PDB file of C-alpha atoms in Angstrom:
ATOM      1  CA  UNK D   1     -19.896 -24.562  23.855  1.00 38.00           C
ATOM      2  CA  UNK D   2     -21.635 -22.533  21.817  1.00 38.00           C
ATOM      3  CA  UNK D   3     -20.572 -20.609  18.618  1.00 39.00           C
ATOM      4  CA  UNK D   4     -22.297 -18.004  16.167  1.00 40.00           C
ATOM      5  CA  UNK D   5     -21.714 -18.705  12.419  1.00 36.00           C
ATOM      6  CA  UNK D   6     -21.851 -15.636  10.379  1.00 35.00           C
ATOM      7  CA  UNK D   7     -20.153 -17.238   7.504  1.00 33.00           C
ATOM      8  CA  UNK D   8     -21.462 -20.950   7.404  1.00 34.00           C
ATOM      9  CA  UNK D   9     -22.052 -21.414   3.465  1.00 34.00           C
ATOM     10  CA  UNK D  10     -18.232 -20.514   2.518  1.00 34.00           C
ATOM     11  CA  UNK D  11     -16.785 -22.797   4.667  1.00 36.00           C
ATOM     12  CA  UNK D  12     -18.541 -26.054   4.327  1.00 38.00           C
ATOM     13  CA  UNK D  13     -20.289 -27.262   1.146  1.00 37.00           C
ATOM     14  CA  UNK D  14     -22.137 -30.562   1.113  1.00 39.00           C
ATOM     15  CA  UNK D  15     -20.680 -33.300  -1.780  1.00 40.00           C
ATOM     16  CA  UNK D  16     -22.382 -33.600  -4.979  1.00 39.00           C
ATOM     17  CA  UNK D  17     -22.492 -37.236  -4.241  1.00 37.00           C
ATOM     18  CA  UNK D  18     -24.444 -36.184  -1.173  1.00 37.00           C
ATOM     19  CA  UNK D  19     -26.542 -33.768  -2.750  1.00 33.00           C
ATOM     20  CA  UNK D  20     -27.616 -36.220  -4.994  1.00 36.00           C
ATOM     21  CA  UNK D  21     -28.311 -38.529  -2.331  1.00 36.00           C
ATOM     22  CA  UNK D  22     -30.686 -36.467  -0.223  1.00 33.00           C
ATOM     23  CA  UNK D  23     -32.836 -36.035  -3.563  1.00 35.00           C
ATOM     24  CA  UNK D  24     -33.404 -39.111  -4.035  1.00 33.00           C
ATOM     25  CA  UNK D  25     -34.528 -39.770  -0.491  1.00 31.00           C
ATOM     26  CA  UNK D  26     -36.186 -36.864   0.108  1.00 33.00           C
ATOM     27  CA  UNK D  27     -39.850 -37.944  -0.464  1.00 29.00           C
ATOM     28  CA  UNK D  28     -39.045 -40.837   1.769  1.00 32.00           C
ATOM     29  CA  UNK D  29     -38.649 -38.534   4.598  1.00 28.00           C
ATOM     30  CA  UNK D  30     -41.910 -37.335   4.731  1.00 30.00           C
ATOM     31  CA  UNK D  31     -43.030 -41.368   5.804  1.00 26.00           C
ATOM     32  CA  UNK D  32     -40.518 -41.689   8.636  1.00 29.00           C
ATOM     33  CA  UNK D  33     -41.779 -40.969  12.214  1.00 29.00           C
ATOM     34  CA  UNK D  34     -40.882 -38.094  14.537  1.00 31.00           C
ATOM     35  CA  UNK D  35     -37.151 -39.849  16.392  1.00 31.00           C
ATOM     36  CA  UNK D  36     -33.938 -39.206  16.595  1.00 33.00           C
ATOM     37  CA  UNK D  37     -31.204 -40.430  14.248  1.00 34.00           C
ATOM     38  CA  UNK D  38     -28.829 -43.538  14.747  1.00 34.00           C
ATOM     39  CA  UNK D  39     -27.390 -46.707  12.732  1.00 35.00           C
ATOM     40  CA  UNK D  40     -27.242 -44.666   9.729  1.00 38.00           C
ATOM     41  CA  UNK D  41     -31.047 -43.894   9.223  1.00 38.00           C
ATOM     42  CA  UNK D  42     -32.883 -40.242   8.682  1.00 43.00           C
ATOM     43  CA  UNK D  43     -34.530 -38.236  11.638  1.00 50.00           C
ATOM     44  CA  UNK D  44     -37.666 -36.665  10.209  1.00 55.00           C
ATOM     45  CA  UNK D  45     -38.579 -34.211  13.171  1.00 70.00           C
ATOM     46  CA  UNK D  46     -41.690 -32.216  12.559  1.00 76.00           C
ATOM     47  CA  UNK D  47     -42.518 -29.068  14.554  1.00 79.00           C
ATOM     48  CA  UNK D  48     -46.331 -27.264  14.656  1.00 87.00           C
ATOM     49  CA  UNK D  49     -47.696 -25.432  11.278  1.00 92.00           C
ATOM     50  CA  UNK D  50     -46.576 -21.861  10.761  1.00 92.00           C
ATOM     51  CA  UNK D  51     -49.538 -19.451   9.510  1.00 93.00           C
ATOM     52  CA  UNK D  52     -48.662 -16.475   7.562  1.00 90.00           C
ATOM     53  CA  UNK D  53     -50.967 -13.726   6.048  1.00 89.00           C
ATOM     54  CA  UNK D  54     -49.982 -13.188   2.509  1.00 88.00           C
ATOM     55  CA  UNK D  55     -47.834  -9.999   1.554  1.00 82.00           C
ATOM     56  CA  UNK D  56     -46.611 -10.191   5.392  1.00 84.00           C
ATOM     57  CA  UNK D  57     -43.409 -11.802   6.741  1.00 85.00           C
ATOM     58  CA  UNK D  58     -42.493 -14.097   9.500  1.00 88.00           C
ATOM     59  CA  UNK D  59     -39.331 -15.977  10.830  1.00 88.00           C
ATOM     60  CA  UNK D  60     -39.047 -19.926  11.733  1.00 90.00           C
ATOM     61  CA  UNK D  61     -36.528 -21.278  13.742  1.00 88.00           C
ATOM     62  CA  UNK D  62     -35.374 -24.889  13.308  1.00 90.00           C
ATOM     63  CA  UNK D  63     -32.548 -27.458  14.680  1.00 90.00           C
ATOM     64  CA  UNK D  64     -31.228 -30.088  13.890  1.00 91.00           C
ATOM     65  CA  UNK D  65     -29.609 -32.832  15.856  1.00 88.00           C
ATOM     66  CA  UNK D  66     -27.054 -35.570  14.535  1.00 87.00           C
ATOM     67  CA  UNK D  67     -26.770 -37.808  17.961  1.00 82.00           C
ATOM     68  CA  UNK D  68     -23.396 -39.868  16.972  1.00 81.00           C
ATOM     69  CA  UNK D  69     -21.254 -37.484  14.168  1.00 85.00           C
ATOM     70  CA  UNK D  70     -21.079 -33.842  13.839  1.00 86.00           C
ATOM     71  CA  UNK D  71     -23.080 -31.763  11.183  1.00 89.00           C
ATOM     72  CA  UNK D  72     -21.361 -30.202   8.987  1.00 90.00           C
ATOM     73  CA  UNK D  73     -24.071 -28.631   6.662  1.00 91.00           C
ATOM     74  CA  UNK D  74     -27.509 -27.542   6.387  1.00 92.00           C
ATOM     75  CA  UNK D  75     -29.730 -25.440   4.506  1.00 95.00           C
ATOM     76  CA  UNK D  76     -33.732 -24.714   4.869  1.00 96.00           C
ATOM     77  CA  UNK D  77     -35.982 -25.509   1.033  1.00 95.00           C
ATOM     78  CA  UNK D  78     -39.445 -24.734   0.493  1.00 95.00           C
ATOM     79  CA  UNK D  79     -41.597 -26.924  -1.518  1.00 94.00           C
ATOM     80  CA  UNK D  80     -45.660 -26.003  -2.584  1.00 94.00           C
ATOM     81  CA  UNK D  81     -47.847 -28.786  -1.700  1.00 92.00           C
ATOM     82  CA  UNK D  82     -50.360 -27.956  -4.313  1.00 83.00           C
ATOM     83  CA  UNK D  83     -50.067 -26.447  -7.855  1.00 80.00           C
ATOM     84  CA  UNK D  84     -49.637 -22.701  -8.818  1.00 82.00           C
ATOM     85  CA  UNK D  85     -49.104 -21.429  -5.649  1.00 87.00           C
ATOM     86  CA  UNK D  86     -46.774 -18.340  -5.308  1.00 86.00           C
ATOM     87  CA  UNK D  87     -43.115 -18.223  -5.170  1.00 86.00           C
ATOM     88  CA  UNK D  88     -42.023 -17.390  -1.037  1.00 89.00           C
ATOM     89  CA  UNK D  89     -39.183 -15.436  -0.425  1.00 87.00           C
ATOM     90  CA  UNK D  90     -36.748 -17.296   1.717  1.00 89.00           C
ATOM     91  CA  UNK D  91     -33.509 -15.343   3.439  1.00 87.00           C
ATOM     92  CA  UNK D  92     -30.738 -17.072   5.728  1.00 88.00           C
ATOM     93  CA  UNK D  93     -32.177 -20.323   3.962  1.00 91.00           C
ATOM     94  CA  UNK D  94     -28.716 -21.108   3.047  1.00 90.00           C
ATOM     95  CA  UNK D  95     -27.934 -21.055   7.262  1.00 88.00           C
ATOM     96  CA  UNK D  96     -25.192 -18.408   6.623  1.00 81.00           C
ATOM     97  CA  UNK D  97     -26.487 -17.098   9.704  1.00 80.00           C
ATOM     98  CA  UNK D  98     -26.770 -20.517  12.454  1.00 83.00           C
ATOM     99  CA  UNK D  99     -25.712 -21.198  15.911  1.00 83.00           C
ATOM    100  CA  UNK D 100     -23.996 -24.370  16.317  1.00 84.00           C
ATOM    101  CA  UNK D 101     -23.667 -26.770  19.997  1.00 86.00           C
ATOM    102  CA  UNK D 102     -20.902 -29.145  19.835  1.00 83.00           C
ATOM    103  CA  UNK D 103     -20.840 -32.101  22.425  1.00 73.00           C
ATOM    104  CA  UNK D 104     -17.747 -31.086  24.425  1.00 58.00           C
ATOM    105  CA  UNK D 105     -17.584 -34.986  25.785  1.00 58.00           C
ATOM    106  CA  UNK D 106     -16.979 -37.388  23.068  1.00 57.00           C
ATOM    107  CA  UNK D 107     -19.017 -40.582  23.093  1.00 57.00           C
ATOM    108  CA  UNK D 108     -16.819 -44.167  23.012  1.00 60.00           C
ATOM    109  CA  UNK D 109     -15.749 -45.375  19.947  1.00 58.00           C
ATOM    110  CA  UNK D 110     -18.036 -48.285  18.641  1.00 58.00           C
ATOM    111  CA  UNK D 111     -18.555 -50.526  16.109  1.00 56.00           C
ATOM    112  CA  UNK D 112     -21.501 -48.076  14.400  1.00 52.00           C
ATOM    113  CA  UNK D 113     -19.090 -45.022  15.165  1.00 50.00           C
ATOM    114  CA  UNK D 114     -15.743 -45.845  15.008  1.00 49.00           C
ATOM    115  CA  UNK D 115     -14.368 -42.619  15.570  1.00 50.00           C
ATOM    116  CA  UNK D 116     -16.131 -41.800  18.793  1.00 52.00           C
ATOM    117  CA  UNK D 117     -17.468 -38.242  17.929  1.00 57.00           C
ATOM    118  CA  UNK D 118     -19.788 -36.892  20.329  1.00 73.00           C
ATOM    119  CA  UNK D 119     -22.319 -35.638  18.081  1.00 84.00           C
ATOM    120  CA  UNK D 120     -23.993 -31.878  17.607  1.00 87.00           C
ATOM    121  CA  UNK D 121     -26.976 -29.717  17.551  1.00 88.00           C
ATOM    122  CA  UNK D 122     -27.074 -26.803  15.169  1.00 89.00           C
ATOM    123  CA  UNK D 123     -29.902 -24.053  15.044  1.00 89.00           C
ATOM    124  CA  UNK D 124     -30.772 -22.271  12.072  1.00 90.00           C
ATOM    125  CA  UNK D 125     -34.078 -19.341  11.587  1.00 89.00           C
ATOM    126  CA  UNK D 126     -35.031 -19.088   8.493  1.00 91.00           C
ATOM    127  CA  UNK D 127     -37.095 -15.373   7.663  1.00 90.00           C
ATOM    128  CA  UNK D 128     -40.141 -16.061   5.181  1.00 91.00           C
ATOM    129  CA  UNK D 129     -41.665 -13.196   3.333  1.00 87.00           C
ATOM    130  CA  UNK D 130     -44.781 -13.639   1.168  1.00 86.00           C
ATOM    131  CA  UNK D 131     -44.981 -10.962  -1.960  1.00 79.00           C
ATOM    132  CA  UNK D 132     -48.019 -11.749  -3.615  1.00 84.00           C
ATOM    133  CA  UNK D 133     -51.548 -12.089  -2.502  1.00 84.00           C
ATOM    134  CA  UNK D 134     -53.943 -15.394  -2.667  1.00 88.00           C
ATOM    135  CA  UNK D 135     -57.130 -15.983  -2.903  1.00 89.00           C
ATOM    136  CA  UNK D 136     -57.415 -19.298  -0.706  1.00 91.00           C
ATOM    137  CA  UNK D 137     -54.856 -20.945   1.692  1.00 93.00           C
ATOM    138  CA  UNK D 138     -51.809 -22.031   0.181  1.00 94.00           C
ATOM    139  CA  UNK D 139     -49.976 -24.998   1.343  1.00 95.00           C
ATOM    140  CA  UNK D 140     -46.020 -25.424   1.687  1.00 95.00           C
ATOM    141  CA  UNK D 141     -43.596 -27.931   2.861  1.00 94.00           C
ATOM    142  CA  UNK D 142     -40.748 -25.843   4.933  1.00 95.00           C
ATOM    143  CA  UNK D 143     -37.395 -27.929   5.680  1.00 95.00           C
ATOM    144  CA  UNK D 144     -34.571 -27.696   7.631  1.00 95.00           C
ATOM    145  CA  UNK D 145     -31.893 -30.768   6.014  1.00 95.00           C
ATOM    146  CA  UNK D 146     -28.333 -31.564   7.004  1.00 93.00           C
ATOM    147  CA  UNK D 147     -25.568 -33.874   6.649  1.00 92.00           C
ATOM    148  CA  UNK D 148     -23.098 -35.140   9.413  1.00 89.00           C
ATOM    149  CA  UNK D 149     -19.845 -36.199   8.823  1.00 87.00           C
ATOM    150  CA  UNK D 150     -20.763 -39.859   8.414  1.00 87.00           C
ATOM    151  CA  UNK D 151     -22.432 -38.933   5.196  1.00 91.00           C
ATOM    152  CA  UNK D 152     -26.088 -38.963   6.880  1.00 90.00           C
ATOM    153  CA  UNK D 153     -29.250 -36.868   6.080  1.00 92.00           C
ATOM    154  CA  UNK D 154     -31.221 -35.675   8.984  1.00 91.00           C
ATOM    155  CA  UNK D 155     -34.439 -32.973   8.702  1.00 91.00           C
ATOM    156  CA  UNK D 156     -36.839 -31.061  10.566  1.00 92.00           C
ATOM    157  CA  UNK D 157     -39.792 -29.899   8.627  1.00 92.00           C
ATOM    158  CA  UNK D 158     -43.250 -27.792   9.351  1.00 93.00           C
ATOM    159  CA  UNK D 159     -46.108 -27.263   7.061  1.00 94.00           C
ATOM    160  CA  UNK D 160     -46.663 -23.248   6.465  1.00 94.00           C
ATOM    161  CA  UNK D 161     -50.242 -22.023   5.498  1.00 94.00           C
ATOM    162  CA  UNK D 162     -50.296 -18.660   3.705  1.00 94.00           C
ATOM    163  CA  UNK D 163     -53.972 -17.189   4.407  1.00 93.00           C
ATOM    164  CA  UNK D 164     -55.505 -14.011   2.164  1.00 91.00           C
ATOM    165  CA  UNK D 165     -54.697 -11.098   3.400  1.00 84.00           C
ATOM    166  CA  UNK D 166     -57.881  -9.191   4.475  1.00 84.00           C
ATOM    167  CA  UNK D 167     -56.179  -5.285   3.771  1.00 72.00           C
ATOM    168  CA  UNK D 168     -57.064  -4.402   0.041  1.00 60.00           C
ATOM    169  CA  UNK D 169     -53.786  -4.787  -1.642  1.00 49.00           C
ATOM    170  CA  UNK D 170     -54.486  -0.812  -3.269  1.00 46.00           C
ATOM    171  CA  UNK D 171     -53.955   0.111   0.887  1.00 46.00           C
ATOM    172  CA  UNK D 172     -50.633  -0.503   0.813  1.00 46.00           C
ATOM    173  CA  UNK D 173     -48.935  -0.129  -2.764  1.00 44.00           C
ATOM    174  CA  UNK D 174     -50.504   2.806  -4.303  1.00 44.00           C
ATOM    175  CA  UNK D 175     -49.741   4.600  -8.106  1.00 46.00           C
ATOM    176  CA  UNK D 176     -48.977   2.999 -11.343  1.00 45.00           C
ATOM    177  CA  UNK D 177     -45.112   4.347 -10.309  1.00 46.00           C
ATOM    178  CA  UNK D 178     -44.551   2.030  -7.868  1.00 45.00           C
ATOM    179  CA  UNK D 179     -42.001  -0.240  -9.786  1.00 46.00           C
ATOM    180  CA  UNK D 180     -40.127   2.317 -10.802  1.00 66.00           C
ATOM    181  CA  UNK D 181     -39.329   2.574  -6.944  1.00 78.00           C
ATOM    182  CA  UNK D 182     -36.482   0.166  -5.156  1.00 82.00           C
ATOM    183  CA  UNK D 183     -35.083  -0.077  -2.030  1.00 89.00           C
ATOM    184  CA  UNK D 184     -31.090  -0.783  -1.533  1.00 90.00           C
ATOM    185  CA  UNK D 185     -30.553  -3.355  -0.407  1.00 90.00           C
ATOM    186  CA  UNK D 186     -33.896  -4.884  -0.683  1.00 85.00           C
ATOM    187  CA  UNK D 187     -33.674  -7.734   2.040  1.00 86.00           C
ATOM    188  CA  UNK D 188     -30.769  -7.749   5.199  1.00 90.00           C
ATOM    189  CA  UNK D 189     -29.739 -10.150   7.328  1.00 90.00           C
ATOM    190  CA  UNK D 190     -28.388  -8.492  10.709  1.00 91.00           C
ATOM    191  CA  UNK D 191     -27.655  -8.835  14.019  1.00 92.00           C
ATOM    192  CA  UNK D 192     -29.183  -7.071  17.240  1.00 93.00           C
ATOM    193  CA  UNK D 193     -28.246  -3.356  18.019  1.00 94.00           C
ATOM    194  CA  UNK D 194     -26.137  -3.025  14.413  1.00 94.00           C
ATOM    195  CA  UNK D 195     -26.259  -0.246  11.744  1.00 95.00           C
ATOM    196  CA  UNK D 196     -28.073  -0.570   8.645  1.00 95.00           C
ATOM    197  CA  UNK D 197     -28.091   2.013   5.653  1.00 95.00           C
ATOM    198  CA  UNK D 198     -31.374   2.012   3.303  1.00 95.00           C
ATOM    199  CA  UNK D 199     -31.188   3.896   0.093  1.00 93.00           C
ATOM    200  CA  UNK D 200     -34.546   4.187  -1.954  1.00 90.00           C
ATOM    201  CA  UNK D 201     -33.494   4.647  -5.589  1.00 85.00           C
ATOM    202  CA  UNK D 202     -35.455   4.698  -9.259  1.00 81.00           C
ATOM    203  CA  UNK D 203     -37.122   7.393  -9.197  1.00 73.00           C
ATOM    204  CA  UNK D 204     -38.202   8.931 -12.120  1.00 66.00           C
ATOM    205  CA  UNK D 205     -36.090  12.307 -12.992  1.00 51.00           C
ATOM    206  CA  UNK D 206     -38.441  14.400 -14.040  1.00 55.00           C
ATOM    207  CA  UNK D 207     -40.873  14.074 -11.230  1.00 65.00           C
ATOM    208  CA  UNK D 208     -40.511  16.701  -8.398  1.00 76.00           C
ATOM    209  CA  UNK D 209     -40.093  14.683  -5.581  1.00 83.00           C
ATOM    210  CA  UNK D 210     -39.722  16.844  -2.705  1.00 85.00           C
ATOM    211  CA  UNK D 211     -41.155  14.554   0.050  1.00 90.00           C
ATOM    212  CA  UNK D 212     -39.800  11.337   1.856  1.00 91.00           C
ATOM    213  CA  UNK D 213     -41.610   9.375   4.785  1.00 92.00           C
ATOM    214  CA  UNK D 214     -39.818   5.886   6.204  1.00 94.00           C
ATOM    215  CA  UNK D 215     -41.696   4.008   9.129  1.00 92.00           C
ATOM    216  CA  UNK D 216     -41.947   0.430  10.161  1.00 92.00           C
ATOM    217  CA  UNK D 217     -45.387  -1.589   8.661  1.00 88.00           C
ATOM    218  CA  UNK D 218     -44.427  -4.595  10.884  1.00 86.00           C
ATOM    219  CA  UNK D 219     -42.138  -5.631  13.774  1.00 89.00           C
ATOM    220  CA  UNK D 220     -40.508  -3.996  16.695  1.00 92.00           C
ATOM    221  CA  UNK D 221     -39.983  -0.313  17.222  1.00 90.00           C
ATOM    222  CA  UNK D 222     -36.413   0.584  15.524  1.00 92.00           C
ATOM    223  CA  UNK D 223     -34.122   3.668  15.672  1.00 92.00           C
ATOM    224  CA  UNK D 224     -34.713   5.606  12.407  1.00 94.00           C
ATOM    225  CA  UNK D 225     -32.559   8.768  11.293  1.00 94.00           C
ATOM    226  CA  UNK D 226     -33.261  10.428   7.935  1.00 93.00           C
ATOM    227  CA  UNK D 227     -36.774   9.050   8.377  1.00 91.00           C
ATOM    228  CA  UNK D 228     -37.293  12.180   5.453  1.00 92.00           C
ATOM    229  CA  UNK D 229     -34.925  11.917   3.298  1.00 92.00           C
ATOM    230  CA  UNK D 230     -34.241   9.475   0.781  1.00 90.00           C
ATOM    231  CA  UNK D 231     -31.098   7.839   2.681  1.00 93.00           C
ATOM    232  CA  UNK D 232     -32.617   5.818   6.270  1.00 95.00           C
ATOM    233  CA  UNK D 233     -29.594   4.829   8.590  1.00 95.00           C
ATOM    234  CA  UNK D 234     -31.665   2.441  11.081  1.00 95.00           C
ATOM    235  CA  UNK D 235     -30.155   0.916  14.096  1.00 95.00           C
ATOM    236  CA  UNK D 236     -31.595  -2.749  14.600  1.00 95.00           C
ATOM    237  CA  UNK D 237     -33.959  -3.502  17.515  1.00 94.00           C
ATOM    238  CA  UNK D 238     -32.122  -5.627  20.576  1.00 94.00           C
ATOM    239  CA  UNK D 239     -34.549  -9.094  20.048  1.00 93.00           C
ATOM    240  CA  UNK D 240     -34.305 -12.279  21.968  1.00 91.00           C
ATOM    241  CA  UNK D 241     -35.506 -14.080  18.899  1.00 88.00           C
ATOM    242  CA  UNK D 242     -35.355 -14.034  15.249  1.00 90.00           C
ATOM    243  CA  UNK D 243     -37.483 -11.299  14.618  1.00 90.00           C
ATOM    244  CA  UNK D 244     -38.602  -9.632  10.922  1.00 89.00           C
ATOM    245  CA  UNK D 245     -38.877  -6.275  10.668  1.00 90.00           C
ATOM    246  CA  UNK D 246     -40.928  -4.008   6.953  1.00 89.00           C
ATOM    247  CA  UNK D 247     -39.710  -0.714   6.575  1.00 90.00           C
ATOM    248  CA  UNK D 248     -42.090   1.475   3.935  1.00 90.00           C
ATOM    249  CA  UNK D 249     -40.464   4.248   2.166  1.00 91.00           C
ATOM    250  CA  UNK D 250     -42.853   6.865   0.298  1.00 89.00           C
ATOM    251  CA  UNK D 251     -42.305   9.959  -2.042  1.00 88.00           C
ATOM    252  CA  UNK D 252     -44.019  12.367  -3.279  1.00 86.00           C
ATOM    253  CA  UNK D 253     -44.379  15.997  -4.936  1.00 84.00           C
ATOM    254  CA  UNK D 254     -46.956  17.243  -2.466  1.00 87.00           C
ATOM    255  CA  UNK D 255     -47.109  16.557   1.712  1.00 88.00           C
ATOM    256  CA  UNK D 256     -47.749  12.772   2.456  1.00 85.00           C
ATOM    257  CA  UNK D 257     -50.959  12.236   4.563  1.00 82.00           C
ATOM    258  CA  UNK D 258     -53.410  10.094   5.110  1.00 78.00           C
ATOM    259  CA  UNK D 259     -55.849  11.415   2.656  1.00 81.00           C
ATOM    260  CA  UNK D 260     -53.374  11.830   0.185  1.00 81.00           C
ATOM    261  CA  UNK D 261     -51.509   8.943   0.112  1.00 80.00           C
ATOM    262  CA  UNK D 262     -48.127   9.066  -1.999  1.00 82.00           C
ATOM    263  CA  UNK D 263     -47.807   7.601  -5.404  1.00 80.00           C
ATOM    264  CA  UNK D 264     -44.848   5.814  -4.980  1.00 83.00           C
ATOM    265  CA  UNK D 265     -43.767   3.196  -2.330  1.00 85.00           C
ATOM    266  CA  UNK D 266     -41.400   0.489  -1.883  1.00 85.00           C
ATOM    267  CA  UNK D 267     -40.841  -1.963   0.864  1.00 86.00           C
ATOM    268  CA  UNK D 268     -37.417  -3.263   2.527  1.00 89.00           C
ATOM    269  CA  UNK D 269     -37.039  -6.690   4.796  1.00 88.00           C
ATOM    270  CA  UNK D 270     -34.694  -6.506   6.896  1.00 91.00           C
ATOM    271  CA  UNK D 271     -34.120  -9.473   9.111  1.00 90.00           C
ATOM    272  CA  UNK D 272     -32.937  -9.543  12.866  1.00 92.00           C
ATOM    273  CA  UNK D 273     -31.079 -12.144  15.098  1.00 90.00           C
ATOM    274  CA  UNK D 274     -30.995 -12.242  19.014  1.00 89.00           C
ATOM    275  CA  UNK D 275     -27.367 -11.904  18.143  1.00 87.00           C
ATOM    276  CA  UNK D 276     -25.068  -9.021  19.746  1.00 86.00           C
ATOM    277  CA  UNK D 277     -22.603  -6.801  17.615  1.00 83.00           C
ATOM    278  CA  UNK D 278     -21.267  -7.710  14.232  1.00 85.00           C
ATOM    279  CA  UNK D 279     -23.477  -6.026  11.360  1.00 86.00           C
ATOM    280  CA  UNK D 280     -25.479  -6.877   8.430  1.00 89.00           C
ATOM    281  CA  UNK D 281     -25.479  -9.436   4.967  1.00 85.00           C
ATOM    282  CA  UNK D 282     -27.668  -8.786   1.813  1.00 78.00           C
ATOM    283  CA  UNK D 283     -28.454 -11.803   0.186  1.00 68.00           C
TER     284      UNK D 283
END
């Protein structure tokens, strides 16, 4: 049986006695070997390294599986693996968003698992955006930790690379404006084939602003409406995986073209699940 969550973080909360717990054994994950959990120990599963260009965005799916007890929480963290290395924006790292696989067929009660539970599998993407720029590769430690009802910590991790991005960073935020500009909301969580309404807002009052531009910088092609005007209503893409789309919005006081690029610009995330109906979260 499967089951999407859409509300996961308000209805189960980890103890602080557990939270506590998984700290203090968390560097001791990263020296157990790729298995599955059982008698009481950690599973440390490890998928392939993720490679994302800076100032770009990209989403990573994870699961976890607790073989003898149901989870019952889980959240992704993100760790640098080497000093001064930009803060990564993480959304749906709190698994607000999961898909969750219950064993319908208990297993026999034993001595190990006296109840009998038949265990679970949960899935959970988390959507990774990068703000700044680097100058070398910077390292990360991305994980995906749970708990199961017996009080037991189980993981999946992947090391993410951010690379330089090779567009001059003047390409693509132009004008000394620019953080006067904001998008509302900023970041989205949503589900496939759902309305979503963008407002760009903070612009300066006395400047004659009399021309928008949205468009989509990365990811699938979406339905836009009020692509000039200040207000976008977008209708999600239909995906079959967790997919991140950047919307751009631009204004100026003269036409927008290529050779005159406008002076103020603001990006929005919004992030998509192969999920159908239901609508959209802001973090």
């Amino acid at each position: 049986m499967s089951q999407a969550f859409t509300s996961f973080q308000s209805r189960h909360h980890p103890t602080p006695l557990a939270l506590r717990a998984f700290s203090t054994i968390a560097a001791a994950i990263m020296l157990l070997a790729c298995g599955g959990e059982g008698g009481g120990s950690i599973s440390a599963n490890s998928g392939s390294e993720v490679v994302l260009t800076a100032r770009e965005s990209t989403a990573v799916q994870g699961t976890l599986e607790s073989v003898k007890y149901r989870l019952e929480s889980m959240s992704w963290s993100i760790t640098p693996l080497s000093p001064d290395q930009p803060v990564l924006v993480l959304l749906n790292a709190d698994c607000a968003s999961a898909v969750k696989n219950d064993r319908v067929a208990p297993t026999p009660a034993t001595s190990s698992s006296p109840g009998g539970s038949g265990g679970s599998t949960w899935e959970c993407s988390v959507f990774v955006y990068s703000e700044q720029d680097v100058k070398t590769d910077a390292l990360y430690r991305l994980q995906l930790a749970g708990l199961n009802e017996a009080g037991q910590q189980v993981s999946y991790q992947r090391t993410l690379r951010v690379q330089p991005n090779p567009v001059p960073i003047d390409s693509l935020i132009q004008g000394p404006n620019t953080t006067q500009l904001r998008i509302q909301p900023q970041a989205s969580i949503c589900n496939s084939g759902v309305p979503l309404l963008l407002s760009a807002q903070g612009l300066e009052l006395n400047a004659q602003i009399n021309f928008y531009s949205w468009r989509v910088i990365q990811g699938p092609e979406a339905s836009l409406s009020g692509h000039e005007t200040r207000n976008l209503a977008l209708i999600t893409p239909v995906v079959t995986s967790p997919t991140v789309l950047v919307l751009q919005f631009a204004a100026s006081n003269v036409p927008i073209t290529a050779e005159v690029p406008a002076p103020y610009v603001a990006t929005a995330l919004v992030s998509v699940l192969p999920i159908a109906g239901g609508g959209c979260s802001s973090p």
